[in-house]
XYZ file of C-alpha atoms in Angstrom:
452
model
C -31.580 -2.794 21.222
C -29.992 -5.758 19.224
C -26.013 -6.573 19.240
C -24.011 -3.105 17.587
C -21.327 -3.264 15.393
C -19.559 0.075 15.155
C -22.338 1.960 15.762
C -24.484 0.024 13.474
C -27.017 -2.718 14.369
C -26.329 -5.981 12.545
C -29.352 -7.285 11.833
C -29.941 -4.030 9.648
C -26.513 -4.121 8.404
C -26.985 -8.052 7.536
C -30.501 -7.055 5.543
C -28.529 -4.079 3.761
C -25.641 -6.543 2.754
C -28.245 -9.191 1.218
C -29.610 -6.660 -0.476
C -26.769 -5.103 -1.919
C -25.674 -8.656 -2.810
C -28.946 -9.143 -5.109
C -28.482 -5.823 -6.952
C -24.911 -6.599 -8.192
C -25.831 -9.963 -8.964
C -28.673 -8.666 -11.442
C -26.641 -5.955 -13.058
C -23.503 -7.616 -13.943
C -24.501 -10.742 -15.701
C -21.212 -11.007 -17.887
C -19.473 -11.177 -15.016
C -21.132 -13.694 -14.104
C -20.356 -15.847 -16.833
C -16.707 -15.271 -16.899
C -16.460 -15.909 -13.483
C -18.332 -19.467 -13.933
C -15.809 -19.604 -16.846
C -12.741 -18.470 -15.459
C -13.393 -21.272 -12.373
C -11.481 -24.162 -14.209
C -7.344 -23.322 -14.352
C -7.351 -21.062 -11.721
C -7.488 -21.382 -7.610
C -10.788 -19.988 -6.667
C -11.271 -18.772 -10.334
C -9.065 -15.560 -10.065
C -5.409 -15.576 -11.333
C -4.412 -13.932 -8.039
C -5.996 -14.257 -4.320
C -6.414 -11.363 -3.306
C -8.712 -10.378 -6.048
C -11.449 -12.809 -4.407
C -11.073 -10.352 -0.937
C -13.618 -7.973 -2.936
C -16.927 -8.409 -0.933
C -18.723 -9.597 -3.612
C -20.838 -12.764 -4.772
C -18.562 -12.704 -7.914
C -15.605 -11.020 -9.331
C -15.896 -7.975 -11.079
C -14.444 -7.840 -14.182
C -13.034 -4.927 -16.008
C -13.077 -4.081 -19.528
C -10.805 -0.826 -19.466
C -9.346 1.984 -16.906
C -8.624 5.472 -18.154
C -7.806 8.290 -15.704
C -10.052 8.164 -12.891
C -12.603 5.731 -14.334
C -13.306 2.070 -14.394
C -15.438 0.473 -16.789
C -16.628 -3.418 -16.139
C -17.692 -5.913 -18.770
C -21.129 -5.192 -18.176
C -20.952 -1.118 -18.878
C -20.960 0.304 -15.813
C -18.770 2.966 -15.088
C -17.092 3.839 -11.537
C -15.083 6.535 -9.845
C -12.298 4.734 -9.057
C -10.438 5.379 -5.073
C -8.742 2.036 -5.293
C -6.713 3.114 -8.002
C -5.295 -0.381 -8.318
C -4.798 -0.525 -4.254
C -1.790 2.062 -4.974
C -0.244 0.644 -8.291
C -2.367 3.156 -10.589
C -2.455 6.135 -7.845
C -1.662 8.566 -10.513
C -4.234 7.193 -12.588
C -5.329 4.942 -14.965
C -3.425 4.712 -18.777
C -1.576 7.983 -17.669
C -0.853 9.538 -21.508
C 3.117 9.836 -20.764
C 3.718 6.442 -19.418
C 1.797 4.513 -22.135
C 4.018 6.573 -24.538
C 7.258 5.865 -23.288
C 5.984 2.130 -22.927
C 4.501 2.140 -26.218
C 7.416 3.634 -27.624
C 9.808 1.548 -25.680
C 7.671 -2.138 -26.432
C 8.688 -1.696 -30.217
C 12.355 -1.885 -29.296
C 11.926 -4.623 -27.008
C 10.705 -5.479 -23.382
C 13.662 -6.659 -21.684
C 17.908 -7.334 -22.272
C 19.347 -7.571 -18.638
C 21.489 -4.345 -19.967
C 20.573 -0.884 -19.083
C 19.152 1.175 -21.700
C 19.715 5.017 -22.360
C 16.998 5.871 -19.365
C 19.218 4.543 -17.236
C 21.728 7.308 -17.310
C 19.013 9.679 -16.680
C 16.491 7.671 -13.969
C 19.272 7.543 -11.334
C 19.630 11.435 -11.442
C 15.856 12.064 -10.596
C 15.751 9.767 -8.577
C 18.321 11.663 -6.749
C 16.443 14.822 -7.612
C 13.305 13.517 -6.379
C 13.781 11.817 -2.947
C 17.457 12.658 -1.877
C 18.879 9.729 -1.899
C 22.089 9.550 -3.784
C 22.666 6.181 -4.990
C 19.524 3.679 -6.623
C 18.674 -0.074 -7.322
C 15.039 -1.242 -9.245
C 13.646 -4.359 -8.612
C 9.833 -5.490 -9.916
C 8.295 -4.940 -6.635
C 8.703 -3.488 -3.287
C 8.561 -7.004 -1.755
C 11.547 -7.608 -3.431
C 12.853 -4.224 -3.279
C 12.415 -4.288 0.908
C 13.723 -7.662 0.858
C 16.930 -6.798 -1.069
C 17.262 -3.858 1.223
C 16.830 -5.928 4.260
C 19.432 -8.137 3.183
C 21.812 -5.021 2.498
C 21.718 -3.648 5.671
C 22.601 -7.391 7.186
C 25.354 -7.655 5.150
C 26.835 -3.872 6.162
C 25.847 -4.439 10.051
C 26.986 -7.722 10.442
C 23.811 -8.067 12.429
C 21.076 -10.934 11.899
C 18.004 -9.740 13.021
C 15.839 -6.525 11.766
C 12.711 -4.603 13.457
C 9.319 -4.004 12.473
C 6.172 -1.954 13.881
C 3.321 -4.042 14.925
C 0.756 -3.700 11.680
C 2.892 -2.908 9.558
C 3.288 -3.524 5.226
C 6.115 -4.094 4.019
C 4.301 -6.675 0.799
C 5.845 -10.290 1.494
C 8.664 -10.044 2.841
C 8.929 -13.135 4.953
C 10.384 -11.656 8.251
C 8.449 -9.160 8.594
C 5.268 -11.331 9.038
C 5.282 -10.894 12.862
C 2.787 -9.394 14.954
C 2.040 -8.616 19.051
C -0.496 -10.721 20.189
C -1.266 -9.821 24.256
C 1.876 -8.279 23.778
C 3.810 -10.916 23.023
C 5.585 -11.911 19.332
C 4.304 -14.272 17.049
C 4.197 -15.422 13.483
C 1.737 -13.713 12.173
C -1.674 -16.274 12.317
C -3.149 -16.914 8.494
C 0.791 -17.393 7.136
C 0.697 -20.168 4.655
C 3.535 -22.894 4.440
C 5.565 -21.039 7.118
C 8.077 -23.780 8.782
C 10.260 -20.920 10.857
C 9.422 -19.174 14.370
C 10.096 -15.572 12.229
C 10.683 -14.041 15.510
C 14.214 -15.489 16.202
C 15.217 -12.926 13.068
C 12.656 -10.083 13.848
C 12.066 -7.936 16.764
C 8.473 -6.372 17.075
C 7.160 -3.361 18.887
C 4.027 -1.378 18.615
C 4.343 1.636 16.404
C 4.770 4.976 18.492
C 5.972 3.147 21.516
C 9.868 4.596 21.754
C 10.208 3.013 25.008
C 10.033 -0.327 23.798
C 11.616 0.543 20.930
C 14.924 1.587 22.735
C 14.776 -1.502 24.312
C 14.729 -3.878 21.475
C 17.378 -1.814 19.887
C 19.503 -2.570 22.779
C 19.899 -5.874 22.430
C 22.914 -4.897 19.377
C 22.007 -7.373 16.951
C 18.994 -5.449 15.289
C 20.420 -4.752 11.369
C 17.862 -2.444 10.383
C 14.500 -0.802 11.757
C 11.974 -1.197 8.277
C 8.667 1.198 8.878
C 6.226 2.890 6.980
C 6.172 6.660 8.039
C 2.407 6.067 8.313
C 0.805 2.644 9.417
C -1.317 2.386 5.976
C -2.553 -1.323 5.731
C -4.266 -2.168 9.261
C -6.306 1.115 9.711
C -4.441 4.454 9.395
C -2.062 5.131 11.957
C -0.253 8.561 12.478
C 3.108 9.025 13.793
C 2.800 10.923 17.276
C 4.675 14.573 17.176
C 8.128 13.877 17.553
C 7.889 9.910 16.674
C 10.410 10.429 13.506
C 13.185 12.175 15.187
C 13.091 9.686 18.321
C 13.431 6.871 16.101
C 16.269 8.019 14.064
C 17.729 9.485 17.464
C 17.768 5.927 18.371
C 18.817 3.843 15.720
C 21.798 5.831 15.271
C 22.528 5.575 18.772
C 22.035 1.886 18.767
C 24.028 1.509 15.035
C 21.239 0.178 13.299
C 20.229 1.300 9.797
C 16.764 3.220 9.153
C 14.330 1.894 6.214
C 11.633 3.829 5.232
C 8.895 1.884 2.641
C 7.154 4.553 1.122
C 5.318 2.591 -1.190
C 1.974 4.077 0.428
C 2.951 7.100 1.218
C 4.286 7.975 -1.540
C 0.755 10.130 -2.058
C 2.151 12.234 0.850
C 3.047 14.476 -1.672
C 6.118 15.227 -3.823
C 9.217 13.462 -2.755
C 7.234 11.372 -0.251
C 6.663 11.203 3.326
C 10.225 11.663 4.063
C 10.980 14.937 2.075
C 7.934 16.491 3.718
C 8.610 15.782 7.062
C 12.502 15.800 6.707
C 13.596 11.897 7.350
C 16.664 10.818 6.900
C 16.813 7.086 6.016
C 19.486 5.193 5.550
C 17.508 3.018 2.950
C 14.331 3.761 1.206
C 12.156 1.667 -0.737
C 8.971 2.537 -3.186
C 7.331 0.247 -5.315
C 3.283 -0.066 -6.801
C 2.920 3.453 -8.357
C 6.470 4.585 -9.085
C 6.313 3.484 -12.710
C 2.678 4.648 -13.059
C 1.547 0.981 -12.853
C 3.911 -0.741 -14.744
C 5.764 -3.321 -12.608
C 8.414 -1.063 -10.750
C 10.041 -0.923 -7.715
C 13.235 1.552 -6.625
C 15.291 1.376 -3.866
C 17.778 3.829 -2.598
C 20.651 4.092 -0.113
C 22.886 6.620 1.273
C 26.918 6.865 0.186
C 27.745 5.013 3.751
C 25.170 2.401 3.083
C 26.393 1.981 -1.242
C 30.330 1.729 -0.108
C 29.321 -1.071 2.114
C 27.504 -2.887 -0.326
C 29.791 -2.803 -2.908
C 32.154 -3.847 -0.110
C 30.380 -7.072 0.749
C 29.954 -8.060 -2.969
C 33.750 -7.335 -3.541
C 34.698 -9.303 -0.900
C 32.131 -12.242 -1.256
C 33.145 -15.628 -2.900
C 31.429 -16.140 -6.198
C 27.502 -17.254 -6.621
C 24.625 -15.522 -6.076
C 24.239 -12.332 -3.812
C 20.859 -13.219 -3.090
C 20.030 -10.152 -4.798
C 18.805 -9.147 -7.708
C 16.460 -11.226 -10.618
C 16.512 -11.195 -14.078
C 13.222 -8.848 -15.212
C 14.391 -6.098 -12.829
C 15.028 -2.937 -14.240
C 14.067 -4.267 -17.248
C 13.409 -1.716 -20.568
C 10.030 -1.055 -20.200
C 10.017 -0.806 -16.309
C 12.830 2.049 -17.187
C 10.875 4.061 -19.977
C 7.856 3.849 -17.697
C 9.313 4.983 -14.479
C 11.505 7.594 -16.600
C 7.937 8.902 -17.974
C 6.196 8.515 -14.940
C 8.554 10.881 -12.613
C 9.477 13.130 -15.455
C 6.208 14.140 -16.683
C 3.435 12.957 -13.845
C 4.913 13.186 -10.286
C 5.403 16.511 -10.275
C 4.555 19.066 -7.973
C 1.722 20.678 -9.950
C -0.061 17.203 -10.050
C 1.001 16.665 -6.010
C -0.856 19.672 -5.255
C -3.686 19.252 -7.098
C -4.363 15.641 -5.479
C -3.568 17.228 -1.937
C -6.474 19.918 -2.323
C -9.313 17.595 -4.127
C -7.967 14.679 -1.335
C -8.572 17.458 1.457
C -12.077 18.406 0.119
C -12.638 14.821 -0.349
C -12.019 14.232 3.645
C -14.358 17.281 4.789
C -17.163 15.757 2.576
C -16.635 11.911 4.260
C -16.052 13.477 7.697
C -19.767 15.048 7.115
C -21.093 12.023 5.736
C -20.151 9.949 8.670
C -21.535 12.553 11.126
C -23.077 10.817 14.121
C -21.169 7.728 14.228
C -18.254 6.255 16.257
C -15.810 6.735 13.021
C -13.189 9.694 12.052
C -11.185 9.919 8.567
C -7.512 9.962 8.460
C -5.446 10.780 6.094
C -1.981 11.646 4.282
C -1.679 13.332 1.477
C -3.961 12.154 -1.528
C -4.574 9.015 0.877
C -7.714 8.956 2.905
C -9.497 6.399 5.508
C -13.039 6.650 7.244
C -12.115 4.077 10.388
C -13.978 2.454 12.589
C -13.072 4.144 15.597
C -14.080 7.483 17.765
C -10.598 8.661 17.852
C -7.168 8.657 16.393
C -5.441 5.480 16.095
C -2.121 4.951 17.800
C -0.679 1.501 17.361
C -1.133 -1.789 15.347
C -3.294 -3.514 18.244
C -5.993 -0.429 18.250
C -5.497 -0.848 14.166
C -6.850 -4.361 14.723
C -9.601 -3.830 16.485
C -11.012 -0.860 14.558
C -10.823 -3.427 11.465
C -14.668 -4.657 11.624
C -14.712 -6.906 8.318
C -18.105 -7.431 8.170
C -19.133 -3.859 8.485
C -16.294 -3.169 6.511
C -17.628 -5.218 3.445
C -21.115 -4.323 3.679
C -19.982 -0.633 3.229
C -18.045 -1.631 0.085
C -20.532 -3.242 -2.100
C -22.742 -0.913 -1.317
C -20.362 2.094 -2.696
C -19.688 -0.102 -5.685
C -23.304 -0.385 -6.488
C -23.514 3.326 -6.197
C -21.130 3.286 -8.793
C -17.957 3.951 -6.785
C -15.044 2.066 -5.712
C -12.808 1.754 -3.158
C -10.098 -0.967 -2.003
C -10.873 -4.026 -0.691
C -8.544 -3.879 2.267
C -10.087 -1.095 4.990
C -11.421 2.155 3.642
C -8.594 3.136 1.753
C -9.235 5.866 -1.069
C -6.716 7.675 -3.545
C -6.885 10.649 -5.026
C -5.295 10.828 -8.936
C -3.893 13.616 -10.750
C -7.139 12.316 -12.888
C -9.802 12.551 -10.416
C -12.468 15.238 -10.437
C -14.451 17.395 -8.361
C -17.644 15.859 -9.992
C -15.399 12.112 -8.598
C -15.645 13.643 -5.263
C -19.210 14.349 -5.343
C -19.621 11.062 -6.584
C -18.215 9.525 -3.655
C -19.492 11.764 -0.720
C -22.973 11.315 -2.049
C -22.789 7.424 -2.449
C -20.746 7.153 1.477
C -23.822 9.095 2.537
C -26.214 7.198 0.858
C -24.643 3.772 2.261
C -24.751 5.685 5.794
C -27.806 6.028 5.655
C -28.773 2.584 4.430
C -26.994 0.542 7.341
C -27.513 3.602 9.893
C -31.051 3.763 9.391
């Protein structure tokens, strides 16, 4: 037998791959001349790097989204799971949000004053996830990196925590990893001049032993997680993991952030009103405005009167926080629309039962091989692993790229996409049961085409 990858022999899954490769090459001419066009002015001929991780000869380019469909320049038309990677998770051109935009775009974009949704967005906000006092920034980058900087300034501690695999966007000190168990920058960083682990402890997720000890050192600020590991392979608290940790970091002084800008498809309120966390910080950006450039962070009454301590007592210039398009006007009328009218519990459940049917049809499609699906809430993973993953390092290794890839182009060419990064899906208030179908019948189709 030749050399296995996952449970699939390469040499077929190397054929497939070619093969796949030829297909999309002749069925998408157009894009195929606005990628040879769009080569001069921009770095590998996409306006944004991460758009060239699609494993494809070319970019695809899009013409229009609506709801749960795609539609490139070239006609097709795709179930779309990637949903934006997160940022259009409650679909695509969602009818109130391009309303309130619409409306909102005649009487301008952006004044660095609040407008009239101002007065009302902190409220649900409130209403929503519990916490009683709200920032917005334009991403959750910023958003965790205002946070971070927060909970320095209220500790009077220098160094934070993070899980080992963990997403919290770019926020610089939290690009740390284990490697043999020991800290490092994390390897591919670009232009990085700092050892990040002189402000940033790391420990593998689920591992409260380690995680007590790091937090005994006295200097850690703030502990920033996902509930759910969601951007090296799925990883699932342990029973228990949620309480330990805020057990601890209370014991130890050291303020709790929860980034729920991926589990935020947990269902209404998030992750943490579902499971009962109590942060001391919490952060959500991508789909919060229903696509539109939006991120919200919130904080508890302990964590605001420190805050507004720090800046009272601070000498003037710049906090550090803060920049100029945040919480601009049409962010506002967006996210106002967006948690008003589309996060709602009638959509939440509706996403949780098609995402649950959607994971029975995937767990039969994979049948046979060394894979399970995970999943929370409207978010789903197949993975590349026999069992349940438990840290950052198993994460890793489950992560087979070139499997990985050949499994993606071949859904796309079954006219069906998912993200580029793992085998992340979404579920939309949008998508259908005939989506589903869609999906299970292409995953078994590509099965079958590497699996032989």
């Amino acid at each position: 037998m030749g050399e296995m990858l996952g449970g699939i022999m390469i040499d077929r899954l190397r054929a497939c791959r070619g093969d796949q490769e030829l297909m999309y090459r002749a069925s998408r001419p157009v894009s195929a001349r606005l990628a040879r066009d769009a080569r001069d002015g921009w770095v590998n001929g996409v306006p944004m790097q991460w758009m060239t991780d699609w494993p494809l000869p070319y970019p695809l380019f899009i013409e229009s989204g609506a709801g749960s469909r795609l539609t490139d320049v070239d006609g097709h038309d795709y179930a779309d799971f990637c949903l934006g990677d997160t940022g259009a998770m409650f679909g695509h051109a969602s009818p109130p949000v391009v309303a309130a935009a619409s409306a909102q775009a005649a009487r301008g974009f952006t004044h660095m004053l609040p407008t009239q949704d101002a007065a009302v967005v902190g409220g649900l906000l409130r209403a929503a996830f519990g916490l009683p006092v709200w920032q917005v920034a334009l991403s959750a980058t910023d958003a965790n990196r205002f946070a971070l900087r927060v909970a320095r300034a209220v500790t009077g501690r220098p160094r934070i925590l993070v899980f080992n695999g963990c997403y919290h966007g770019t926020v610089d000190e939290c690009m740390v990893e284990l490697h043999d168990g020991h800290p490092r920058t994390r390897v591919g960083l670009l232009g990085e001049y700092r050892d990040l682990t002189a402000g940033t402890a790391v420990v593998e997720f689920n591992d409260l032993p380690a995680l007590e000890a790091a937090l005994a050192s006295g200097d850690i600020a703030c502990v920033i997680t996902e509930p759910v590991l969601t951007n090296s392979s799925m990883v699932l608290p342990d029973p228990g993991f949620h309480a330990a940790l805020r057990r601890l970091t209370r014991a130890a002084g050291t303020l709790l952030l929860i980034d729920e800008t991926h589990t935020i498809s947990s269902g209404y309120g998030g992750y943490t009103l579902g499971h009962g966390l109590d942060p001391d910080l919490w952060v959500c950006g991508k789909a919060i405005a229903g696509g539109v450039p939006t991120a919200v962070w919130g904080m508890t009454d302990a964590v605001a009167r420190g805050y507004e301590a720090a800046l009272g007592a601070k000498p003037p210039g710049h906090s550090g926080i803060g920049t100029t398009l945040a919480a601009n006007a049409l962010s506002m009328a967006a996210l106002r629309a967006n948690l008003e009218q589309v996060m709602t519990p009638a959509n939440y459940a509706a996403m949780e039962a098609r995402a649950e049917r959607l994971a029975d049809g995937l767990a039969e499609a994979i049948a046979g091989l060394p894979w399970h699906v995970a999943r929370v809430g409207a978010r789903i993973e197949f993975i590349f692993a026999a069992k349940p993953l438990r840290n950052g390092t198993e994460a890793k290794a489950a992560h087979l790229v070139e499997l990985e890839q050949a499994v993606h182009i071949g859904l796309l060419n079954q006219g069906v996409l998912i993200a580029p990064f793992h085998n992340m899906m979404l579920v939309s208030p949008a998508t259908s049961d005939d989506d589903i179908a869609q999906l299970v019948a292409a995953t078994r189709a590509v099965v079958a085409g590497i699996a032989g």
